[in-house]
Amino acid sequence: GSSRTPLPPPFPPSTRKARQREKEQQRLHGRITVSNSEAAPEPGRIGPWRGEMSGFVGVVVSDPSLQGQFTQVELRSLKAKFVSLKRDSGHVTTKNLPGLMKKLRGLHEVVPEEEIAAFLSESYPDSDQEIEFESFLREYLNLQARVSAKEGSATAGGGGAGGRKNSSSFLKSTITTLLHNLNQAEKSSYVAHINTYLGEDPFLKKYLPIDPSGNQLFDLIRDGVLLCKLINVAVPGTIDERAINKKRVLNPWERNENHTLCLNSAKAIGCTVVNIGTQDLVEGRPHLVLGLISQIIKIQLLADLNLKKTPQLVELFDDSKDIDEVLSLSPEKMLLRWMNHHLKKAGYKKTVNNFSSDVKDGEAYAYLLKALAPETSPETTLETKDPDERAKMVLEQAEKLDCKRYLTPKDITEGSANLNLAFVAQIFQHRNGLTSDIKQVTLTQSASRDDVLVSREERAFRMWINSLGVGSYVNNVFEDVRNGWVLLEVLDKVSPGSVNWKLASKPPIKLPFRKLENCNQVVKIGKELKFSLVNLAGNDIVQGNKKLIVALLWQLMRFNILQLLNRLRSHSKGSQGKQITDADILNWANSKVKTSGRTSRMESFKG
């Protein structure tokens, strides 16, 4: 036989003609399928799923947060390799799995087979214990995280190309790359932040302040309320607080609802949630909890680093800069540009490329504060040769600007990237040093009613796309979808297998016709999904036609939500396989309004 085992349809063909037709379809589409022994998975295991589009057979993982880390292309490839190993060996254990894993992306020629075997033995001390496919996926992610952590620690102290590579945006850093040895300084800083911003919360104030020296933080997040409220502090209005279960004692279902709400919302605001599920939060696993809190707090601290919130940032760019490129800059890159802008004006000769090795001597901070607050910056700070003494003086000067102390002198000299970034963001919030004279009025003039509506829709679609867990983080919907790649990733999530990745071009895309090819495929798939795409062509997406892009995104989101509701309906008693429609949703909403004592009704979703 072949090294790739075919997946049967959900209902095996009962006639020879049907079997021949099925084989012909598999030959034409090159489809990966599983053997009959895999066709009836246990509840909660991995199993085949047939989408309604194009007769595609995909792979579904029981844990949505785990499935969100892979595209269907990756899942099908990994499933094929796993099934092949299982067929050849009879079962998959720590004895034969390392040989497969060393060939996988991210591990190939990076981790030796012996090291993979040692890693797996930590979770599976019994070498004969069988490993299921879902466990294989988790261990693959864990190994990738360990490799990333090792590479990060190796390059954190160095400048040059390695240092620059390691200075990628925190928004795309996986929380599992945190070393399991908890950083007490970071923990104390995060606890201080939570005490400051949530100390007066009506529900949480009876539990705060948290003692940073103990495990009170990890105990308090077990019911999900604190994390949901912290997300709302970072990006106000993300979660409707009425949806949070806030009783003193929650049952397991209510806790799970809070944690699911938290993880989905965290992804929506830009956190990368890798290999973390609701059970990890229920158990309060310290390294995962701190990684998630770190990302939420950073998003809050960098919230003003965009042209919409701080239009004066246009001062950082010359007229030759493409405005689309400016708008697409991540908050961390914008903060680095702001810092280097002032350092150059102050006479600092170097360029800061990261918040670790490039600032650990404290010299850049001394120049930055001299440029922003000369009244609190004595010359002795620059003249001091001892890095520890200089770091201490820098923090004393920053405190005079009312900057909260997120770090200690030791954190500066040791190059703690997270805490240094938080420190610079604090300085920006209190003294950005930008002129109040805005040259490019067109960016800041008061918005029309249509602009306000489009802005609200952009935010909703941006948060929805990010919550899907696609590979690309969306900063600005109307700019980031113009090359078509993000929309293809979204389509692959909502309709697995619908995208022909061989015909797609991945960013950065320099040739305009490649962008058009991506967008044309988006429109083609949309029509196959029966979307109403009147007057929409691929070039409209490339050109950034907001109204037509909104029309497409609305139909994509509606398609996705109806899919979710129908999956829930199929699990409920008495559903009888009925498809959920807009009318069902309206009836449910109106019944909820009526039970609350109100008389208003919704007749449709229009207007």
mmCIF file of C-alpha atoms in Angstrom, residues 193 197 227-238 269 271 293 295-304 309 459:
data_model
loop_
_atom_site.group_PDB
_atom_site.id
_atom_site.type_symbol
_atom_site.label_atom_id
_atom_site.label_comp_id
_atom_site.label_asym_id
_atom_site.label_seq_id
_atom_site.Cartn_x
_atom_site.Cartn_y
_atom_site.Cartn_z
ATOM 1 C CA HIS A 193 -0.484 46.797 37.607
ATOM 2 C CA TYR A 197 -6.165 49.356 37.664
ATOM 3 C CA LEU A 227 -8.731 38.126 33.379
ATOM 4 C CA CYS A 228 -11.975 39.226 31.684
ATOM 5 C CA LYS A 229 -11.883 42.531 33.552
ATOM 6 C CA LEU A 230 -8.173 43.004 32.788
ATOM 7 C CA ILE A 231 -8.953 42.591 29.073
ATOM 8 C CA ASN A 232 -11.598 45.325 29.388
ATOM 9 C CA VAL A 233 -9.031 47.596 31.030
ATOM 10 C CA ALA A 234 -6.638 46.972 28.130
ATOM 11 C CA VAL A 235 -9.263 47.482 25.407
ATOM 12 C CA PRO A 236 -12.439 48.984 26.898
ATOM 13 C CA GLY A 237 -15.693 47.469 25.687
ATOM 14 C CA THR A 238 -14.190 44.191 24.466
ATOM 15 C CA ILE A 269 -7.460 42.078 21.033
ATOM 16 C CA CYS A 271 -2.852 38.130 22.195
ATOM 17 C CA ILE A 293 -1.305 38.621 31.540
ATOM 18 C CA GLN A 295 0.417 40.276 26.618
ATOM 19 C CA ILE A 296 -2.804 41.874 27.898
ATOM 20 C CA ILE A 297 -0.904 44.516 29.887
ATOM 21 C CA LYS A 298 1.390 45.316 26.960
ATOM 22 C CA ILE A 299 -1.583 45.813 24.676
ATOM 23 C CA GLN A 300 -2.971 48.306 27.212
ATOM 24 C CA LEU A 301 0.327 50.168 27.524
ATOM 25 C CA LEU A 302 0.751 50.444 23.749
ATOM 26 C CA ALA A 303 -2.872 51.345 23.000
ATOM 27 C CA ASP A 304 -2.052 54.975 22.158
ATOM 28 C CA LYS A 309 -5.117 57.879 19.082
ATOM 29 C CA ARG A 459 -13.077 47.255 15.022
#
